[in-house]
Amino acid sequence: MTLTASRPPRDVGPQRRVVRDSWDRASRHRLDPDGLPRLELPEDDLDVWRRDHPLALALPVVRRLLTDDVSGSGLLVALGDEHGRLLWVEGDHAARRRAEDMLFVAGAGWSESRVGTSAPGTALVLDRGVQIRGDEHWNHRVRAWSCTAVPVHDPVDGHVIGVVDITGDERAAGSLTLPLVTATVAAVEAHLALLGFAAVDRVPTRTPGGRSDPVRTPPPA
């Protein structure tokens, strides 16, 4: 079957509504199902963005609750910003090397408008937890993987500031994974609330592109 950038592949059988709707959005974006994501944050900008992004405050919480337990498991834990750009990708070393083939790396853009259906990008679009399994991914390069992601909210005004994701084999979208990631995100939001966090008050000294700007920036072009 010939695939085009404007027409989703139709070889995965019956689809869940969340997947079908996401594929429709990917089709409207005319995304290539064989394409790679873009590296949207070069190393220097990534270092600055990590340092000044609010999720940096919660990274120890995520590591304690998720990352520390996935070494040698074949699973990855990723944290992305509100635009779907991955800021941290940690976990099993062998899985990290394999994930590099599909550019699931820090600095890459994994929004739904960039790569189509995936847990991180689709969770941000829907503003709720999402699980995507194997062939449910729009992009063929990602179909050997499964993932679960939950958005993180500013505890002050409730707007989305990022996303926490587990990616790996079928266990990454198992029945217990979504409650685990949801509980981790709740702990992250509680931690930020205890710190008196407010996203608009965190002003980076330099953001990607060299601007002086709050964390809340327009999405990448």
Coordinates of N, CA and C in Angstrom, one line a residue:
M1 N 0.8 -1.2 0.0 CA 0.0 0.0 0.0 C 0.9 1.2 0.0
T2 N 0.6 2.2 -0.9 CA 1.4 3.4 -0.9 C 0.9 4.4 0.1
L3 N 1.9 5.0 0.8 CA 1.5 6.0 1.9 C 1.9 7.4 1.4
T4 N 1.1 8.3 1.7 CA 1.4 9.7 1.4 C 1.4 10.5 2.6
A5 N 2.0 11.7 2.5 CA 2.1 12.6 3.7 C 0.8 13.1 4.1
S6 N -0.2 13.1 3.2 CA -1.5 13.7 3.5 C -2.6 12.7 3.8
R7 N -2.2 11.4 3.7 CA -3.2 10.4 3.9 C -2.7 9.4 4.9
P8 N -3.4 9.1 6.0 CA -2.9 8.2 7.0 C -2.9 6.8 6.5
P9 N -1.9 5.9 7.0 CA -2.0 4.5 6.7 C -3.2 3.9 7.2
R10 N -3.7 2.9 6.5 CA -5.0 2.3 6.9 C -4.9 0.8 7.2
D11 N -3.7 0.4 7.7 CA -3.4 -1.1 7.8 C -3.3 -1.6 9.2
V12 N -4.0 -0.9 10.1 CA -3.9 -1.3 11.5 C -5.2 -1.8 12.1
G13 N -6.2 -2.0 11.2 CA -7.4 -2.5 11.7 C -8.3 -1.5 12.5
P14 N -9.3 -1.9 13.2 CA -10.1 -1.0 14.0 C -9.3 -0.2 15.0
Q15 N -9.7 1.1 15.1 CA -8.9 2.0 15.9 C -9.8 2.5 17.1
R16 N -9.1 2.8 18.2 CA -9.8 3.5 19.3 C -10.1 4.9 18.8
R17 N -11.1 5.6 19.4 CA -11.5 6.9 18.9 C -10.4 7.9 19.2
V18 N -9.7 7.8 20.3 CA -8.6 8.7 20.5 C -7.5 8.6 19.4
V19 N -7.3 7.4 18.9 CA -6.3 7.2 17.9 C -6.8 7.7 16.6
R20 N -8.0 7.4 16.2 CA -8.6 7.8 15.0 C -8.6 9.3 14.9
D21 N -9.0 10.0 15.9 CA -9.1 11.5 15.9 C -7.6 12.1 15.7
S22 N -6.7 11.4 16.4 CA -5.3 11.9 16.3 C -4.8 11.7 14.9
W23 N -5.1 10.6 14.3 CA -4.6 10.3 12.9 C -5.3 11.3 11.9
D24 N -6.5 11.7 12.2 CA -7.2 12.7 11.4 C -6.4 14.1 11.5
R25 N -6.0 14.4 12.7 CA -5.2 15.7 12.9 C -3.9 15.6 12.1
A26 N -3.2 14.4 12.3 CA -1.9 14.2 11.6 C -2.1 14.3 10.1
S27 N -3.2 13.8 9.5 CA -3.5 13.9 8.1 C -3.7 15.3 7.7
R28 N -4.4 16.1 8.5 CA -4.6 17.5 8.2 C -3.3 18.3 8.2
H29 N -2.3 17.9 9.1 CA -1.0 18.5 9.1 C -0.1 18.0 8.0
R30 N -0.6 17.0 7.2 CA 0.2 16.5 6.1 C 1.5 15.9 6.5
L31 N 1.5 15.2 7.6 CA 2.7 14.6 8.1 C 3.2 13.4 7.4
D32 N 4.5 13.2 7.2 CA 5.0 12.1 6.5 C 5.1 10.9 7.5
P33 N 4.4 9.8 7.3 CA 4.5 8.7 8.3 C 5.8 8.0 8.4
D34 N 6.7 8.4 7.5 CA 8.1 7.8 7.5 C 9.1 8.8 7.9
G35 N 8.7 10.0 8.3 CA 9.6 11.1 8.6 C 10.2 11.0 10.0
L36 N 11.2 11.8 10.2 CA 11.8 11.9 11.6 C 11.4 13.2 12.2
P37 N 11.3 13.3 13.5 CA 11.1 14.6 14.2 C 12.3 15.5 13.9
R38 N 12.1 16.8 14.3 CA 13.2 17.7 14.1 C 13.8 18.0 15.5
L39 N 15.1 18.2 15.5 CA 15.8 18.6 16.7 C 15.6 20.1 16.8
E40 N 14.7 20.5 17.7 CA 14.2 21.9 17.8 C 15.0 22.7 18.8
L41 N 15.7 22.0 19.7 CA 16.6 22.7 20.7 C 18.0 22.2 20.6
P42 N 18.9 23.0 19.9 CA 20.3 22.6 19.9 C 20.9 22.6 21.3
E43 N 22.0 22.0 21.4 CA 22.6 21.7 22.8 C 22.7 22.9 23.7
D44 N 23.2 24.0 23.2 CA 23.3 25.2 24.0 C 21.9 25.7 24.5
D45 N 21.0 25.8 23.6 CA 19.6 26.2 23.9 C 19.0 25.2 24.9
L46 N 19.2 23.9 24.6 CA 18.6 22.9 25.5 C 19.1 23.1 26.9
D47 N 20.4 23.3 27.1 CA 20.9 23.5 28.5 C 20.3 24.7 29.2
V48 N 20.1 25.8 28.5 CA 19.4 26.9 29.1 C 18.0 26.6 29.4
W49 N 17.3 26.0 28.4 CA 15.9 25.7 28.6 C 15.6 24.8 29.7
R50 N 16.5 23.8 29.8 CA 16.4 22.8 31.0 C 16.5 23.6 32.3
R51 N 17.5 24.4 32.4 CA 17.8 25.1 33.6 C 16.7 26.0 34.1
D52 N 16.0 26.6 33.1 CA 15.0 27.6 33.4 C 13.6 27.1 33.4
H53 N 13.4 25.9 32.8 CA 12.1 25.4 32.7 C 11.6 25.0 34.1
P54 N 10.3 25.2 34.4 CA 9.7 24.8 35.7 C 9.9 23.3 36.0
L55 N 9.9 22.4 35.0 CA 10.0 21.0 35.3 C 11.4 20.7 35.9
A56 N 12.4 21.6 35.7 CA 13.7 21.3 36.4 C 13.5 21.2 37.9
L57 N 12.6 22.0 38.4 CA 12.3 21.9 39.9 C 11.8 20.6 40.3
A58 N 11.1 19.9 39.4 CA 10.4 18.6 39.8 C 11.2 17.4 39.3
L59 N 12.3 17.6 38.6 CA 13.1 16.5 38.1 C 13.4 15.5 39.2
P60 N 13.9 15.9 40.4 CA 14.2 14.9 41.4 C 13.0 14.0 41.8
V61 N 11.8 14.6 41.7 CA 10.6 13.8 42.1 C 10.4 12.7 41.0
V62 N 10.5 13.1 39.8 CA 10.3 12.1 38.7 C 11.3 11.0 38.7
R63 N 12.6 11.4 39.0 CA 13.6 10.4 39.1 C 13.4 9.5 40.2
R64 N 12.9 10.0 41.4 CA 12.7 9.1 42.5 C 11.5 8.1 42.3
L65 N 10.5 8.6 41.6 CA 9.3 7.8 41.5 C 9.3 6.9 40.2
L66 N 10.0 7.3 39.2 CA 10.0 6.6 37.9 C 11.4 6.2 37.5
T67 N 12.2 7.1 37.2 CA 13.5 6.8 36.5 C 14.4 5.9 37.3
D68 N 14.5 6.0 38.6 CA 15.4 5.1 39.3 C 15.0 3.6 39.3
D69 N 13.7 3.4 38.9 CA 13.2 2.0 38.8 C 13.3 1.4 37.4
V70 N 13.7 2.1 36.4 CA 13.6 1.6 35.1 C 15.0 1.1 34.5
S71 N 16.0 1.3 35.2 CA 17.3 0.9 34.7 C 17.3 -0.6 34.4
G72 N 17.8 -1.0 33.2 CA 17.8 -2.4 32.9 C 16.4 -3.0 32.5
S73 N 15.4 -2.1 32.4 CA 14.0 -2.6 32.2 C 13.6 -2.5 30.7
G74 N 14.4 -1.8 29.9 CA 14.0 -1.5 28.6 C 13.0 -0.4 28.4
L75 N 12.8 0.4 29.5 CA 11.9 1.5 29.5 C 12.6 2.8 29.6
L76 N 12.0 3.9 29.1 CA 12.5 5.2 29.1 C 11.5 6.1 29.8
V77 N 12.0 7.1 30.5 CA 11.2 8.2 31.1 C 11.6 9.5 30.5
A78 N 10.6 10.2 29.9 CA 10.9 11.5 29.2 C 10.0 12.6 29.8
L79 N 10.6 13.8 29.9 CA 9.9 15.0 30.3 C 10.0 16.0 29.2
G80 N 8.8 16.5 28.8 CA 8.8 17.5 27.7 C 8.2 18.8 28.1
D81 N 8.4 19.8 27.3 CA 7.8 21.1 27.7 C 6.4 21.2 27.1
E82 N 5.8 22.3 27.3 CA 4.4 22.5 26.9 C 4.2 22.4 25.4
H83 N 5.2 22.5 24.6 CA 5.1 22.4 23.2 C 5.6 21.1 22.6
G84 N 5.8 20.1 23.5 CA 6.2 18.8 23.1 C 7.6 18.5 22.8
R85 N 8.5 19.5 23.1 CA 9.9 19.3 22.9 C 10.5 18.6 24.1
L86 N 11.2 17.5 23.9 CA 11.7 16.7 24.9 C 12.9 17.4 25.6
L87 N 12.8 17.5 26.9 CA 13.9 18.1 27.7 C 14.8 17.1 28.4
W88 N 14.3 16.0 28.8 CA 15.1 15.0 29.4 C 14.5 13.6 28.9
V89 N 15.4 12.8 28.5 CA 15.1 11.4 28.2 C 16.1 10.5 29.0
E90 N 15.6 9.7 29.9 CA 16.4 9.0 30.8 C 15.9 7.5 30.9
G91 N 16.7 6.7 31.6 CA 16.2 5.3 31.8 C 17.2 4.3 31.2
D92 N 16.7 3.2 30.7 CA 17.5 2.1 30.3 C 18.4 2.5 29.2
H93 N 19.7 2.2 29.3 CA 20.7 2.6 28.3 C 20.5 2.0 27.0
A94 N 20.2 0.7 26.9 CA 20.0 0.1 25.6 C 18.8 0.7 24.9
A95 N 17.7 0.9 25.7 CA 16.5 1.5 25.1 C 16.8 2.9 24.6
R96 N 17.7 3.7 25.3 CA 18.0 5.0 24.8 C 18.7 5.0 23.5
R97 N 19.6 4.0 23.4 CA 20.4 3.9 22.1 C 19.4 3.6 20.9
R98 N 18.5 2.7 21.2 CA 17.5 2.3 20.2 C 16.6 3.5 19.8
A99 N 16.2 4.3 20.8 CA 15.3 5.4 20.6 C 16.0 6.5 19.8
E100 N 17.3 6.5 19.8 CA 18.0 7.5 19.0 C 17.7 7.4 17.5
D101 N 17.4 6.1 17.1 CA 17.1 5.9 15.7 C 15.8 6.6 15.2
M102 N 14.9 6.9 16.2 CA 13.7 7.6 15.8 C 13.7 9.1 16.3
L103 N 14.9 9.5 16.8 CA 15.2 10.8 17.3 C 14.3 11.1 18.6
F104 N 14.1 10.1 19.4 CA 13.4 10.3 20.7 C 14.5 10.6 21.6
V105 N 15.0 11.9 21.6 CA 16.1 12.4 22.3 C 15.8 13.7 22.8
A106 N 16.6 14.2 23.8 CA 16.4 15.5 24.4 C 16.6 16.6 23.3
G107 N 15.7 17.5 23.2 CA 15.8 18.6 22.2 C 14.9 18.4 21.0
A108 N 14.5 17.1 20.8 CA 13.6 16.8 19.6 C 12.2 17.2 19.9
G109 N 11.5 17.6 18.8 CA 10.1 18.0 18.9 C 9.2 16.8 18.7
W110 N 8.4 16.5 19.7 CA 7.5 15.3 19.6 C 6.0 15.8 19.8
S111 N 5.7 17.0 19.4 CA 4.3 17.4 19.4 C 3.6 16.7 18.4
E112 N 2.3 16.6 18.5 CA 1.4 15.9 17.6 C 1.5 16.5 16.2
S113 N 1.7 17.9 16.2 CA 1.8 18.6 14.9 C 3.1 18.3 14.2
R114 N 4.1 17.7 14.9 CA 5.4 17.3 14.3 C 5.5 15.9 13.9
V115 N 5.0 15.0 14.7 CA 5.2 13.5 14.5 C 4.0 12.7 14.4
G116 N 2.8 13.4 14.6 CA 1.6 12.7 14.6 C 1.3 12.0 16.0
T117 N 0.6 10.9 15.9 CA 0.1 10.3 17.1 C 1.2 9.7 18.0
S118 N 1.4 10.2 19.2 CA 2.3 9.6 20.2 C 1.7 10.0 21.5
A119 N 2.1 9.3 22.6 CA 1.5 9.6 23.9 C 1.9 11.1 24.3
P120 N 3.2 11.5 24.2 CA 3.5 12.8 24.7 C 2.7 13.9 23.9
G121 N 2.7 13.8 22.6 CA 2.1 14.9 21.8 C 0.6 14.9 21.9
T122 N 0.0 13.7 21.9 CA -1.5 13.6 21.9 C -2.0 13.9 23.3
A123 N -1.2 13.6 24.4 CA -1.6 14.0 25.7 C -1.7 15.5 25.9
L124 N -0.7 16.2 25.2 CA -0.7 17.7 25.3 C -1.9 18.3 24.5
V125 N -2.3 17.7 23.4 CA -3.4 18.1 22.6 C -4.7 18.0 23.4
L126 N -4.9 16.8 24.0 CA -6.1 16.5 24.7 C -6.1 17.0 26.1
D127 N -5.0 17.4 26.7 CA -4.8 17.8 28.1 C -5.3 16.7 29.0
R128 N -4.9 15.5 28.8 CA -5.2 14.4 29.7 C -4.3 13.2 29.4
G129 N -4.3 12.2 30.3 CA -3.4 11.1 30.1 C -3.8 10.3 28.9
V130 N -2.8 9.8 28.2 CA -3.0 9.0 26.9 C -2.0 7.8 26.9
Q131 N -2.5 6.7 26.4 CA -1.7 5.5 26.1 C -1.7 5.2 24.6
I132 N -0.6 5.0 24.0 CA -0.5 4.7 22.5 C 0.3 3.4 22.4
R133 N -0.2 2.5 21.7 CA 0.4 1.1 21.6 C 0.8 0.8 20.2
G134 N 2.1 0.5 20.0 CA 2.6 0.0 18.7 C 2.0 0.6 17.5
D135 N 1.2 -0.1 16.7 CA 0.7 0.3 15.4 C -0.2 1.5 15.5
E136 N -0.6 1.9 16.7 CA -1.5 3.1 16.8 C -0.7 4.4 16.5
H137 N 0.6 4.3 16.6 CA 1.4 5.5 16.2 C 1.2 5.8 14.7
W138 N 1.2 7.1 14.4 CA 1.1 7.5 13.1 C 2.4 7.2 12.3
N139 N 3.5 7.4 13.0 CA 4.8 7.3 12.3 C 5.3 5.8 12.3
H140 N 5.7 5.3 11.2 CA 6.1 3.9 11.1 C 7.4 3.7 11.9
R141 N 8.2 4.6 12.1 CA 9.5 4.4 12.9 C 9.2 4.2 14.3
V142 N 8.0 4.5 14.8 CA 7.7 4.5 16.2 C 6.9 3.2 16.6
R143 N 6.5 2.4 15.6 CA 5.5 1.4 15.8 C 6.0 0.2 16.6
A144 N 7.3 0.1 16.8 CA 7.9 -0.9 17.7 C 7.8 -0.5 19.1
W145 N 7.3 0.6 19.4 CA 7.2 1.2 20.8 C 5.8 1.4 21.2
S146 N 5.7 1.5 22.6 CA 4.4 1.9 23.2 C 4.7 3.0 24.2
C147 N 3.7 3.7 24.6 CA 4.0 4.9 25.5 C 2.8 5.3 26.3
T148 N 3.0 5.9 27.4 CA 2.0 6.5 28.3 C 2.5 7.9 28.7
A149 N 1.6 8.9 28.6 CA 2.0 10.2 28.9 C 0.9 11.0 29.6
V150 N 1.2 11.9 30.5 CA 0.3 12.7 31.3 C 0.8 14.1 31.3
P151 N -0.1 15.1 31.0 CA 0.4 16.5 31.1 C 0.6 17.0 32.5
V152 N 1.5 17.9 32.7 CA 1.7 18.6 34.0 C 1.2 20.0 33.9
H153 N 0.5 20.4 35.0 CA -0.1 21.7 35.1 C 0.5 22.6 36.1
D154 N 0.5 23.9 35.8 CA 0.9 24.9 36.7 C 0.0 24.9 37.9
P155 N 0.5 24.7 39.1 CA -0.4 24.6 40.3 C -1.1 25.9 40.6
V156 N -0.7 27.0 40.1 CA -1.3 28.3 40.4 C -2.5 28.5 39.5
D157 N -2.3 28.5 38.2 CA -3.4 28.8 37.3 C -3.9 27.6 36.4
G158 N -3.3 26.5 36.5 CA -3.8 25.3 35.9 C -3.4 25.1 34.4
H159 N -2.6 26.0 33.8 CA -2.3 25.8 32.4 C -1.2 24.8 32.3
V160 N -1.1 24.2 31.1 CA -0.1 23.1 30.9 C 1.3 23.6 30.8
I161 N 2.2 23.0 31.5 CA 3.6 23.4 31.5 C 4.5 22.3 30.9
G162 N 4.0 21.1 30.8 CA 4.8 20.1 30.2 C 4.1 18.7 30.3
V163 N 4.9 17.7 30.1 CA 4.4 16.3 30.0 C 5.4 15.3 30.5
V164 N 4.9 14.3 31.2 CA 5.7 13.2 31.7 C 5.3 11.9 30.9
D165 N 6.3 11.2 30.4 CA 6.1 10.1 29.5 C 6.9 8.9 29.9
I166 N 6.3 7.7 29.7 CA 7.1 6.4 29.8 C 7.0 5.8 28.4
T167 N 8.1 5.4 27.8 CA 8.2 4.8 26.5 C 9.0 3.5 26.6
G168 N 8.6 2.5 25.8 CA 9.3 1.2 25.8 C 8.5 0.2 25.0
D169 N 8.6 -1.0 25.5 CA 7.8 -2.1 24.9 C 6.4 -2.1 25.4
E170 N 5.6 -3.1 25.2 CA 4.2 -3.1 25.5 C 3.9 -2.8 27.0
R171 N 4.9 -3.0 27.9 CA 4.7 -2.7 29.3 C 4.5 -1.2 29.5
A172 N 5.1 -0.4 28.6 CA 5.0 1.1 28.7 C 3.6 1.6 28.6
A173 N 2.7 0.8 28.0 CA 1.3 1.1 27.9 C 0.4 0.1 28.6
G174 N 0.9 -0.5 29.7 CA 0.2 -1.5 30.4 C -0.9 -0.9 31.3
S175 N -1.7 -1.8 31.9 CA -2.9 -1.3 32.6 C -2.5 -0.5 33.9
L176 N -1.3 -0.8 34.4 CA -0.8 -0.1 35.6 C 0.0 1.1 35.3
T177 N 0.4 1.3 34.1 CA 1.3 2.4 33.8 C 0.6 3.8 33.8
L178 N -0.6 3.9 33.3 CA -1.2 5.2 33.4 C -1.5 5.6 34.8
P179 N -2.0 4.8 35.7 CA -2.1 5.2 37.1 C -0.8 5.6 37.7
L180 N 0.3 4.9 37.3 CA 1.6 5.3 37.9 C 2.1 6.6 37.4
V181 N 1.9 6.9 36.1 CA 2.4 8.2 35.6 C 1.5 9.3 36.1
T182 N 0.2 9.0 36.2 CA -0.8 10.0 36.8 C -0.4 10.4 38.2
A183 N -0.1 9.4 39.0 CA 0.3 9.6 40.4 C 1.6 10.4 40.5
T184 N 2.6 10.1 39.6 CA 3.8 10.9 39.5 C 3.6 12.3 39.2
V185 N 2.7 12.6 38.2 CA 2.4 14.0 37.9 C 1.7 14.7 39.0
A186 N 0.9 14.0 39.7 CA 0.2 14.6 40.9 C 1.3 15.0 41.9
A187 N 2.3 14.1 42.1 CA 3.4 14.5 43.1 C 4.2 15.6 42.6
V188 N 4.4 15.7 41.3 CA 5.2 16.8 40.7 C 4.4 18.1 40.9
E189 N 3.1 18.1 40.6 CA 2.3 19.4 40.8 C 2.3 19.8 42.3
A190 N 2.2 18.8 43.2 CA 2.2 19.1 44.6 C 3.5 19.7 45.0
H191 N 4.6 19.1 44.5 CA 5.9 19.6 44.8 C 6.1 21.1 44.4
L192 N 5.6 21.4 43.2 CA 5.7 22.7 42.7 C 4.9 23.7 43.5
A193 N 3.7 23.2 43.9 CA 2.9 24.1 44.8 C 3.5 24.4 46.1
L194 N 4.2 23.4 46.7 CA 4.9 23.6 48.0 C 6.0 24.6 47.8
L195 N 6.6 24.6 46.6 CA 7.7 25.6 46.4 C 7.2 27.0 46.1
G196 N 5.9 27.1 46.1 CA 5.3 28.4 45.7 C 5.5 28.8 44.3
F197 N 5.6 27.8 43.4 CA 5.9 28.0 42.0 C 4.9 28.8 41.3
A198 N 5.3 29.7 40.4 CA 4.4 30.3 39.4 C 5.2 30.5 38.1
A199 N 4.8 29.9 37.1 CA 5.5 29.8 35.8 C 5.9 31.2 35.3
V200 N 5.0 32.1 35.4 CA 5.2 33.4 34.9 C 6.4 34.2 35.6
D201 N 6.7 33.8 36.8 CA 7.8 34.4 37.6 C 9.1 33.9 37.2
R202 N 9.2 32.8 36.5 CA 10.5 32.2 36.2 C 10.9 32.7 34.8
V203 N 11.8 33.7 34.9 CA 12.3 34.4 33.7 C 13.7 33.9 33.3
P204 N 13.9 33.2 32.3 CA 15.2 32.7 31.9 C 16.1 33.9 31.5
T205 N 17.4 33.8 31.8 CA 18.3 34.8 31.3 C 18.4 34.8 29.8
R206 N 18.2 33.6 29.2 CA 18.3 33.5 27.8 C 17.5 32.3 27.3
T207 N 16.6 32.5 26.4 CA 15.8 31.4 25.9 C 16.3 31.0 24.5
P208 N 15.8 29.9 24.0 CA 16.2 29.5 22.7 C 15.9 30.7 21.7
G209 N 17.0 31.0 20.9 CA 16.9 32.1 20.0 C 17.5 33.4 20.6
G210 N 18.0 33.3 21.8 CA 18.6 34.4 22.4 C 17.8 35.5 23.1
R211 N 16.4 35.2 23.2 CA 15.5 36.2 23.7 C 15.6 36.1 25.3
S212 N 15.2 37.3 25.9 CA 15.0 37.3 27.3 C 13.5 37.2 27.4
D213 N 12.9 36.2 28.0 CA 11.5 35.9 27.9 C 11.1 35.0 29.0
P214 N 9.8 35.0 29.5 CA 9.4 34.0 30.4 C 9.3 32.7 29.8
V215 N 9.1 31.6 30.6 CA 9.0 30.3 30.2 C 7.9 30.1 29.2
R216 N 6.8 30.9 29.4 CA 5.6 30.8 28.5 C 6.0 31.5 27.2
T217 N 6.4 30.8 26.2 CA 6.8 31.3 24.9 C 5.9 30.8 23.9
P218 N 5.8 31.4 22.7 CA 5.0 30.9 21.6 C 5.5 29.5 21.2
P219 N 4.7 28.7 20.7 CA 5.2 27.4 20.2 C 6.2 27.6 19.0
P220 N 7.0 26.6 18.8 CA 8.0 26.7 17.7 C 7.4 26.8 16.4
A221 N 8.0 27.6 15.5 CA 7.4 27.8 14.2 C 7.4 26.5 13.4

